[in-house]
XYZ file of C-alpha atoms in Angstrom:
565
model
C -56.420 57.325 92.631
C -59.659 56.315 91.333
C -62.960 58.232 91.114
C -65.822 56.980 90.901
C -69.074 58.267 89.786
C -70.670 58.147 93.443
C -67.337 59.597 94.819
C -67.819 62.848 92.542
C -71.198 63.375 92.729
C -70.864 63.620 96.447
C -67.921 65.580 95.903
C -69.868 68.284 93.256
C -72.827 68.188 96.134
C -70.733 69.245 98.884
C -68.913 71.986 97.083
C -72.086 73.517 95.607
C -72.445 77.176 96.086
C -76.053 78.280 96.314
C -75.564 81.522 95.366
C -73.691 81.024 92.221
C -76.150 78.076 91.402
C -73.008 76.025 90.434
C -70.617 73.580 91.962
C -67.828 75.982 92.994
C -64.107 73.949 93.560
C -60.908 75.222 95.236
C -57.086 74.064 93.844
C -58.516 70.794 92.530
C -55.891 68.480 91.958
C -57.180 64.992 90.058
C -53.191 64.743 88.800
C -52.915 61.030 87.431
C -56.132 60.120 88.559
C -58.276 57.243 86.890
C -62.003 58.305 86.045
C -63.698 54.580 85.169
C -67.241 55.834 84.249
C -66.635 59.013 83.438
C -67.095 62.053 85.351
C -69.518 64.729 84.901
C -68.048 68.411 85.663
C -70.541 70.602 83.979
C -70.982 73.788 84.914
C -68.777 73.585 87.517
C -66.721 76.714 88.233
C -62.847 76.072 89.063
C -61.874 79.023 91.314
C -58.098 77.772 91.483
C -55.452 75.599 89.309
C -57.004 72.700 87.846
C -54.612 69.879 87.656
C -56.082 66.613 85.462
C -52.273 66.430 84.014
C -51.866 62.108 82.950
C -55.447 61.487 84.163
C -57.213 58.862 82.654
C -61.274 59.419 81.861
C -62.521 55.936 80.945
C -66.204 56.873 80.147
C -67.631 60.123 78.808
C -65.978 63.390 80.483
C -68.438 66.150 80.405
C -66.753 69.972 81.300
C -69.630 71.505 79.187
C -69.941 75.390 80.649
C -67.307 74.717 83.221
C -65.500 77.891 83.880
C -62.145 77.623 84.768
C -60.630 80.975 86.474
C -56.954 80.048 86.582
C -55.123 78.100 84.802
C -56.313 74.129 83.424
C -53.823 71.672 83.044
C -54.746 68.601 81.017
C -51.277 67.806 80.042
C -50.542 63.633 79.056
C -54.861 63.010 79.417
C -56.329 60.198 77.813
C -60.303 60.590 76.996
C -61.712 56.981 75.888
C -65.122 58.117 75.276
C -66.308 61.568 74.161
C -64.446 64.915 75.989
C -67.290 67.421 75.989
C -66.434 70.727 76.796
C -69.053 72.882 74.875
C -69.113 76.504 75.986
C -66.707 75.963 78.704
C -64.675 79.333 79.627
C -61.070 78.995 80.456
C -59.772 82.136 81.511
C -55.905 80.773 82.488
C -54.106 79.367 80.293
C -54.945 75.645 79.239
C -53.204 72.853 78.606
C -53.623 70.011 76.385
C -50.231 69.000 75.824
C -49.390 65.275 74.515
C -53.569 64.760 75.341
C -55.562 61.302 73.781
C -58.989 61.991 72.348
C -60.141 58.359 71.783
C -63.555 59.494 70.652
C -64.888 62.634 70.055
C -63.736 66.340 71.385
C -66.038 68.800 71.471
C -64.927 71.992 72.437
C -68.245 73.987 70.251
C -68.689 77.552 71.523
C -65.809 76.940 74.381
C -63.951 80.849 75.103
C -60.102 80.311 75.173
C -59.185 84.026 77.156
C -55.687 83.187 77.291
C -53.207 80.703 75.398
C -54.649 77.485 74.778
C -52.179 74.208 74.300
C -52.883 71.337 72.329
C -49.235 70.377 70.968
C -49.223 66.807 70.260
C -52.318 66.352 70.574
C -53.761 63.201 68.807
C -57.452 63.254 68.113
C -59.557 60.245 67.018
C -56.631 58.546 65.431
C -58.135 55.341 65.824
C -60.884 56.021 64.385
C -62.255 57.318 60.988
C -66.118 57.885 61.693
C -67.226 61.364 61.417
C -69.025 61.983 64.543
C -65.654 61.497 66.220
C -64.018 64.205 64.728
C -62.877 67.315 67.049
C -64.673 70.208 67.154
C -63.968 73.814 68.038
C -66.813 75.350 65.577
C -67.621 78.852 67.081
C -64.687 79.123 69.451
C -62.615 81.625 70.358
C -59.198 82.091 70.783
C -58.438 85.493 72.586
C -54.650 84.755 72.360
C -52.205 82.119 70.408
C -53.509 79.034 69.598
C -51.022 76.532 69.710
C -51.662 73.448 67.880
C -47.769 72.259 66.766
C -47.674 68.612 66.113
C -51.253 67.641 66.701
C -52.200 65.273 64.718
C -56.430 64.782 63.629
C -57.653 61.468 62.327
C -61.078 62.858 61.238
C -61.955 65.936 60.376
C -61.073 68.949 62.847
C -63.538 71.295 62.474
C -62.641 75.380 63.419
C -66.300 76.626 61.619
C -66.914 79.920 62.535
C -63.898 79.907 65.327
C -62.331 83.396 65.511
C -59.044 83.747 66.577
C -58.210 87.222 67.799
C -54.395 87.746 68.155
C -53.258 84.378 66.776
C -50.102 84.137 64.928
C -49.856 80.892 64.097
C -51.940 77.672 63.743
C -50.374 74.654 63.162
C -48.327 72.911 61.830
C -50.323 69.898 62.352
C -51.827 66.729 60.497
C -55.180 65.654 59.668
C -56.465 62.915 57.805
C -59.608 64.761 56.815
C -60.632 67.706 56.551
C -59.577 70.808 58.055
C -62.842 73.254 58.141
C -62.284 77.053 58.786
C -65.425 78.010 57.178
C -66.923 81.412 58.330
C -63.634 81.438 60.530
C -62.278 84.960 61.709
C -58.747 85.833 61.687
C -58.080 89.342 63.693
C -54.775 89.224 63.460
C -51.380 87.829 60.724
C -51.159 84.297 61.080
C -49.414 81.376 59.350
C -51.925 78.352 59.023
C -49.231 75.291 58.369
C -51.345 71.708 57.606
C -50.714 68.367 56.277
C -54.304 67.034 55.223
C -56.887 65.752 52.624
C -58.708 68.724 52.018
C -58.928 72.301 53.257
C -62.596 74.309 53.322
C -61.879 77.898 53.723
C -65.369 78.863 52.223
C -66.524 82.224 53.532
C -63.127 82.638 56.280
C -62.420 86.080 56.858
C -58.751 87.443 57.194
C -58.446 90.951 58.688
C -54.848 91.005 58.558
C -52.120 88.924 56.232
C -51.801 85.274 56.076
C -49.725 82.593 54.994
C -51.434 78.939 54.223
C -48.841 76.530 54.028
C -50.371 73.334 52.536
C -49.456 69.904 52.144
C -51.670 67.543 50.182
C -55.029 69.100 50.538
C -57.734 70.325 48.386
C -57.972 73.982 49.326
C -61.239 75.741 49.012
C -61.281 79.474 49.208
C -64.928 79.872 48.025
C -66.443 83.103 49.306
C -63.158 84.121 51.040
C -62.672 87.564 52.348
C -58.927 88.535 52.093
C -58.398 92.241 53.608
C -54.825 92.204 53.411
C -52.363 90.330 51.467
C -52.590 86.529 51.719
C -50.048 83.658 50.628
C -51.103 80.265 49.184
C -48.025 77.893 48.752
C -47.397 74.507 48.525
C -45.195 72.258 50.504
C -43.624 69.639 48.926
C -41.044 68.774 52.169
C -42.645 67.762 55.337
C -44.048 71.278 57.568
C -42.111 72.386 59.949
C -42.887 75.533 62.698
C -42.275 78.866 61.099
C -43.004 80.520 64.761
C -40.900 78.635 67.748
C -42.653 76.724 69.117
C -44.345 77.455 72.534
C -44.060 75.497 75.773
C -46.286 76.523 78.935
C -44.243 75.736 82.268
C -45.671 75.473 85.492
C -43.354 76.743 88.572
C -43.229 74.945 92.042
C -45.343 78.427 93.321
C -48.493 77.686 90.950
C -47.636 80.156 88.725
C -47.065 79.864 84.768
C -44.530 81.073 82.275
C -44.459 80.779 78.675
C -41.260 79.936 76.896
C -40.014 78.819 73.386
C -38.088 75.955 71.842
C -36.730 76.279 68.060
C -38.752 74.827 65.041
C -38.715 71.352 64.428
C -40.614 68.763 62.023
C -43.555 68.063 63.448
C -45.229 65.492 60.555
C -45.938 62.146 61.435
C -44.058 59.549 59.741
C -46.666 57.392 59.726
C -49.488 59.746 58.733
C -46.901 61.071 56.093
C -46.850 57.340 55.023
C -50.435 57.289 55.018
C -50.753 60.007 52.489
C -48.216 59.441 50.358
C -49.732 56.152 49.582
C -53.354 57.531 48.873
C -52.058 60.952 47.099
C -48.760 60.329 46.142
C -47.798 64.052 45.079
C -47.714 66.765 48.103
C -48.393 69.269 46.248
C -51.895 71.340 47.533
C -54.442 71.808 45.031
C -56.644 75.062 44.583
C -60.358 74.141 44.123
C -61.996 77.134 43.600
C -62.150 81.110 43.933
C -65.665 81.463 43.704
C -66.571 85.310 45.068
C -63.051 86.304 45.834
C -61.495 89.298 45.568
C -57.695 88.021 44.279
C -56.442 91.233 44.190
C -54.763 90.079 47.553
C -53.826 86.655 46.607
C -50.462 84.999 45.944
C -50.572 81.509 44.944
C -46.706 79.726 45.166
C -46.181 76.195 43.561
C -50.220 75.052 43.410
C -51.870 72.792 41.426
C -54.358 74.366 39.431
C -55.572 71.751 36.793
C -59.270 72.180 38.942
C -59.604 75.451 39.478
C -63.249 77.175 39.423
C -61.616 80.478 38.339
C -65.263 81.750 37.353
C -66.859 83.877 40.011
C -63.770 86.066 41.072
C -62.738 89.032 41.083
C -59.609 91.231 40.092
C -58.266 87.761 38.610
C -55.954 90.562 36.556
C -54.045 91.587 39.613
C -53.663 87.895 40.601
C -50.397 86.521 41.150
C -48.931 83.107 40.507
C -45.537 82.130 41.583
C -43.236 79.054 41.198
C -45.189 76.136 39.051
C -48.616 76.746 38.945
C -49.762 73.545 37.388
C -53.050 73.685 35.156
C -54.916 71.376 33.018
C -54.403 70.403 29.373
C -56.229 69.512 26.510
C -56.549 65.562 25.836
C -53.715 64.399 24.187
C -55.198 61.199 22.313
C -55.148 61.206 18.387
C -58.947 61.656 16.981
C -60.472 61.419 13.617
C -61.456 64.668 12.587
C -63.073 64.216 8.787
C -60.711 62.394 6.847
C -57.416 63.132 8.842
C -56.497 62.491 12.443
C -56.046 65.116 14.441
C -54.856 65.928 18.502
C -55.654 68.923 20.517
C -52.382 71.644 20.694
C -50.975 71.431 23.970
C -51.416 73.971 26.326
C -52.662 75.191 29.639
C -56.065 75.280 29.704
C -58.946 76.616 32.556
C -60.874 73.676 33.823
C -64.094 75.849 32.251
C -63.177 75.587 29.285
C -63.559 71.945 29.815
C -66.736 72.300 30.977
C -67.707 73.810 28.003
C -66.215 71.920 25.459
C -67.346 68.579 26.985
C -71.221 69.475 26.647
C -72.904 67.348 24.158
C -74.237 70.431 21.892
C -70.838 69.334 19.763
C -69.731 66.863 17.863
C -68.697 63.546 19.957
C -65.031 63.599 18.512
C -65.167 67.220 19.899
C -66.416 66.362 22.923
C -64.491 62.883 23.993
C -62.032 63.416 27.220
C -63.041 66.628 28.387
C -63.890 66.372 31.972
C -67.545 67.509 32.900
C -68.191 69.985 34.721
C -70.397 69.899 38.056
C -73.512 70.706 36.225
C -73.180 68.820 33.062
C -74.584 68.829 30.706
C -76.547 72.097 31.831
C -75.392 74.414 29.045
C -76.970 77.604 31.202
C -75.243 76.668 34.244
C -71.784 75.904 32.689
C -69.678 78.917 31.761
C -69.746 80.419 28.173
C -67.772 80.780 25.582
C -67.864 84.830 26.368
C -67.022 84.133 30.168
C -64.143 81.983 29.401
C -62.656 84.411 26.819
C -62.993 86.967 29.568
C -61.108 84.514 32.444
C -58.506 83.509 30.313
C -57.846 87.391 29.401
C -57.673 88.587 32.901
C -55.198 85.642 33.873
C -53.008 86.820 31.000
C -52.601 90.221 32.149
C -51.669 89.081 35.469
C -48.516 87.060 34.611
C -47.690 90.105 31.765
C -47.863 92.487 34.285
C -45.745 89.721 36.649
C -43.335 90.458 33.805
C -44.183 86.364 32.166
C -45.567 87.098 28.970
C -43.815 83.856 27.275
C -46.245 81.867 30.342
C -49.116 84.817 29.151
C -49.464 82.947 25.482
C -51.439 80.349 26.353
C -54.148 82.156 28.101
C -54.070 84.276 24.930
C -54.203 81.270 22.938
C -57.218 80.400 24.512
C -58.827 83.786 25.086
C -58.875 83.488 20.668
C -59.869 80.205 20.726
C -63.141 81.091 23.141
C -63.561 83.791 21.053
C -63.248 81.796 17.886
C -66.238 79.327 19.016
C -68.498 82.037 20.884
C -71.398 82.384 17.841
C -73.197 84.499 20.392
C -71.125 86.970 21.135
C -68.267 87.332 18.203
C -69.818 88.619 14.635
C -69.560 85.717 11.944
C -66.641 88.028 9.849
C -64.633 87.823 12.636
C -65.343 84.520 13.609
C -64.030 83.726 10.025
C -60.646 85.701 10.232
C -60.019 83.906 13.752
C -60.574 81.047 12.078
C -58.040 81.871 8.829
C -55.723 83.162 12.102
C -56.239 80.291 13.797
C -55.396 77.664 10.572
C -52.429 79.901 9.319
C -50.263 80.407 12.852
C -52.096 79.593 15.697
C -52.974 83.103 16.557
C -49.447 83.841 16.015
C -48.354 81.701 18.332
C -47.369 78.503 16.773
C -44.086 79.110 14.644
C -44.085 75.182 13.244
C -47.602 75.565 11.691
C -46.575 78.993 10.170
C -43.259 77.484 8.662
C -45.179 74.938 7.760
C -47.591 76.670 5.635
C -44.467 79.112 4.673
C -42.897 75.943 3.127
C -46.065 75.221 1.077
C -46.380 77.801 -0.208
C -42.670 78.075 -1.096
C -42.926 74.842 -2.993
C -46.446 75.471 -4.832
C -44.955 78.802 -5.892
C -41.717 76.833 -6.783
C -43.591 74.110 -8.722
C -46.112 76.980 -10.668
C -43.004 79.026 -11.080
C -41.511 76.125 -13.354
C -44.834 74.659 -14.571
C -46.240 77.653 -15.638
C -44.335 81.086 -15.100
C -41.133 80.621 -16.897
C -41.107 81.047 -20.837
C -39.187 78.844 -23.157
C -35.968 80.812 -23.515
C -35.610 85.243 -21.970
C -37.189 87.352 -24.718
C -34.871 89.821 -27.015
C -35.209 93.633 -27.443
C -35.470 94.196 -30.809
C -35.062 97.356 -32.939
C -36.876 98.056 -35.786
C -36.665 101.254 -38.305
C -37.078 102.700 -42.153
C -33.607 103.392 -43.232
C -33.557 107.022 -45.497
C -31.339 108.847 -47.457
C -28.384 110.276 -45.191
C -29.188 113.483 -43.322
C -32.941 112.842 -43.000
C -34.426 111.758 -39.463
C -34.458 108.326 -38.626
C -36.936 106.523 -35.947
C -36.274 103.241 -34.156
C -38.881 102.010 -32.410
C -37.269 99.137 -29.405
C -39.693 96.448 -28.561
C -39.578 93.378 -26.380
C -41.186 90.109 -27.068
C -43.573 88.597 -24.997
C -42.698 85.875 -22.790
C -44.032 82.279 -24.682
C -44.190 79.482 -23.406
C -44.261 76.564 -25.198
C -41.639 73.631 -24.555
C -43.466 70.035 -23.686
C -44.369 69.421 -20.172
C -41.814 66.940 -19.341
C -38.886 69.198 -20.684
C -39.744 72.465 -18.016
C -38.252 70.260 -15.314
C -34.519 70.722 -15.621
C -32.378 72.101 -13.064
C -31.559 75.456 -15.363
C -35.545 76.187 -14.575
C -35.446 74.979 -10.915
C -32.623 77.329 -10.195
C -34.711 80.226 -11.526
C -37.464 79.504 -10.173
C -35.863 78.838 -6.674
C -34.189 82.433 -6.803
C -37.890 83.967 -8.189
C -40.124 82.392 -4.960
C -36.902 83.472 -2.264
C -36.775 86.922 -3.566
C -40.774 86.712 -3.255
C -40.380 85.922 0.591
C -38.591 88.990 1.432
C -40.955 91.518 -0.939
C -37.999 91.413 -3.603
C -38.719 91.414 -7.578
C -36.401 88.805 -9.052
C -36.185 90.841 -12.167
C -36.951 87.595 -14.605
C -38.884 87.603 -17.242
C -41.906 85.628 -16.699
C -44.967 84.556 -18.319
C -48.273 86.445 -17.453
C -49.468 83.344 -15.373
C -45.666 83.695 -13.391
C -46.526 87.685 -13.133
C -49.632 86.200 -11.282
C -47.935 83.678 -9.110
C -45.348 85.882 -8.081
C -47.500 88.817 -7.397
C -49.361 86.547 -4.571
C -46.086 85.002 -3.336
C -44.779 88.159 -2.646
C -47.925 89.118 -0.546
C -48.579 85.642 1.325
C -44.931 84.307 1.578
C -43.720 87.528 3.822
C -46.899 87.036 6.105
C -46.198 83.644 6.914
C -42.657 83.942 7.709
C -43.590 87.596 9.567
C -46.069 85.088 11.668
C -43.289 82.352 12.642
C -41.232 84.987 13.232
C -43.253 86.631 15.704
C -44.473 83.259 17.351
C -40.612 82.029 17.814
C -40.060 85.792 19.441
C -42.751 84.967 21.873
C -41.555 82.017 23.009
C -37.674 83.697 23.851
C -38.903 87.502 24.705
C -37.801 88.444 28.133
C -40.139 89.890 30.720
């Protein structure tokens, strides 16, 4: 049946109820009905049922502060133009099963007292402008909330929605944004989404929570996280953790709620969609600006953009599975006279920041990404603030029983340290430095054997250059011979060691075996025993103080590496 526009306004005048000051309607039963131009409920006050189940609103459908006292079933509705239910009240349960919003949905301020239904939903799929996007910013949702399978192709927009008892929201897709800033959680609840980007700046959760995240760039700026709360990154399409919930209507009127088991609920073609503009699935964490992480669990989430700076407790927070963060550039550079490339690691995106600001060298500089306020050197992060991130992340995975994934925080930790000429005295600045050259902070084993086996073969070439003499010097006895019976004294005496053979002839292999055996002993604190010249003494007095630090340093870098938690 059609209605027109005439045909409900005389309806809405004959069912107006002066005292209320509202249109007041029965059981009103618009089942499949076709709505042309519109139709303009507002205000009206539903007594009974409302049935608009498969209706059809072909111009702009306004329920703004309709009250609905039973139960409103907009099951299978299709909305051409703009659904506008701002401030309405439903005090039944609702139903929005399998509904089309062509155009906008506005549901701002709207009171859901009982479950509200919106599985399968699809909302402005056809359509990517902004205003079109659906809208449930300061709603709320006495009971469940039960968006499984509904599918946004704006933004959808929860801001400052509070959801009292709801255990679940989602899963569902959108193809912009999903905004629960300033939202309220009262209760546990698993938030399961497939989208581009997730703003929970300022969201409150009272109780636990699970955000299960597919895509998205995941905000969590100004959070508030009472009770534990679980970050983690799904790779496979979402499916319901919580059966799913299906609202039946008996032949009586009345309602009953029952379940159905989880199922995937992703659209192939939105999953199409942003596996062609994102490729990888995995969620990344934007920022943690003013949280308290002490709460926080983050599972398999890209990190490489993380604003760690700002938070608080970052020691007690804990990452699980891969936790993917940025790296230094790996292009070769020409530092002086030698080329040179950054040692891989993982790195905080603020120490990007810093090191891309132009107060260094250009070589320095080149392929650091900029921070947001570049090249603002007071507004980017220091040195000291860095050190002091990177420190508090690396007791968090050494308490978590990591401390081989713990090195590189401490590898940068030294290396802010290292560059901070406000904070860190020059001396020490200068033995970070020496630390730095000789082993990495004793974390690089390669540049420590590699400096070991210099110095093995300087000491090795000085040992046969200069510290062996020409052939091992002889005791020799020497004494005044007297008359038999009288007292005789010998006095023993060693030569010193000469050396004096040509250049060219201290290179044999006879020398290069000694001198092998002399810098080996050296490595391990022993005295070889030989005879050597006073320059050798010299040589193999520093050998035998360098030569055990350097191999003490690889050792300790290559048990790093292995040592279990």
């Amino acid at each position: 049946m059609k209605f027109t526009r005439e045909l409900l306004a005389e309806l809405t005048r004959a069912c107006r109820d002066p005292e209320l000051g509202r249109t007041r309607l029965g059981r009103a039963d618009f089942r499949g009905g076709e709505f042309p131009e519109g139709a303009d409920f507002g205000s009206v006050l539903f007594g009974d049922i409302a049935f608009f189940k498969d209706a059809k609103f072909g111009g702009r459908a306004d329920f703004e502060k309709a009250i609905f006292r039973d139960q409103a079933r907009f099951g299978g509705v299709t909305f051409t133009e703009s659904a506008e239910f701002h401030k309405a009240t439903f005090e039944g349960a609702v139903d929005f099963d399998d509904a089309t919003f062509m155009d906008a949905a506005w549901f701002e301020s709207a009171n859901f007292c009982s479950h509200a239904f919106f599985r399968k939903a699809r909302f402005n799929l056809g359509s990517e402008r902004t205003l079109c996007r659906a809208r449930f910013d300061g709603a709320t949702f006495s009971k469940m909330a039960h968006f499984e399978g509904a599918m946004f192709g704006t933004d959808a927009d929860f801001d400052q929605t509070h959801f009292e008892t709801a255990r679940q929201l989602g899963p569902f897709t959108a193809r912009g944004a999903l905004l629960l800033d300033r939202a309220e959680f009262g209760g546990s609840v698993a938030i399961a989404v497939t989208a581009a980007r997730v703003s929970c700046t300022g969201t409150r959760f009272d109780s636990s929570a699970e955000l299960q995240i597919r895509y998205a760039e995941l905000d969590l700026a100004g959070a508030v996280l009472s009770q534990p709360v679980i970050v983690a990154s799904k790779r496979t399409p979402v499916a319901s953790q919580l059966p799913g919930a299906i609202l039946n209507m008996r032949e009586d009127g009345t309602a009953e709620v029952t379940t159905e088991a989880p199922s995937l609920i992703d659209s192939p073609e939105l999953e199409t969609w942003f596996s062609a503009r994102r490729g990888d699935a995995t969620a990344s964490l934007l920022s943690l600006y003013r949280v308290d992480t002490a709460q926080l669990v983050l599972n398999n989430i890209d990190l490489r953009h993380c604003r760690f700076a700002g938070a608080y407790h970052l020691d007690q927070l804990r990452m699980e599975g891969i936790c993917r963060l940025s790296t230094p550039p790996n292009a070769w550079r020409w530092g002086g006279l030698l080329p040179r490339r950054w040692t891989g690691r993982r790195t905080l995106i603020e120490e990007h920041y810093w090191r891309a600001l132009p107060h260094r060298s250009p070589a320095a500089c080149a392929d650091w990404e900029q921070g947001p306020y570049h090249p603002d050197r007071l507004s980017t992060p220091s040195p000291a603030t860095v050190a002091s991130l990177y420190r508090q992340l690396r007791k968090a995975l050494e308490d978590g029983k990591n401390e081989p994934g713990a090195h590189d925080f401490y590898y940068g930790e030294m290396e802010m340290r290292r560059h901070d000429s406000d904070e860190t005295p020059k001396s020490e600045r200068l033995l970070l430095h020496v630390y730095w050259l000789l082993s990495g902070y004793g974390l690089r084993a390669a540049r420590a054997l590699g400096w070991l086996f210099l110095a093995v073969t300087l000491t090795l070439f000085l040992t046969m250059t200069f510290g062996l003499p020409d052939e091992s010097p002889k005791q020799v006895a020497t004494g005044i011979n007297r008359p038999v019976g009288a007292e005789t004294t010998m006095v023993i005496d060693k030569q010193d060691p000469h050396l004096a053979i040509p250049m060219r002839k201290r290179f044999t292999w006879e020398r290069f075996d000694k001198s092998l055996r002399i810098t080996l002993n050296s490595v391990v604190f022993r005295s070889s025993g030989e005879d050597l010249t006073t320059a050798g003494t010299y040589v193999e007095i520093v050998s035998r103080i360098t030569e055990p630090i350097l191999l003490g340093l690889a050792v300790l870098a290559l048990r790093g590496r292995v040592k279990r938690g």
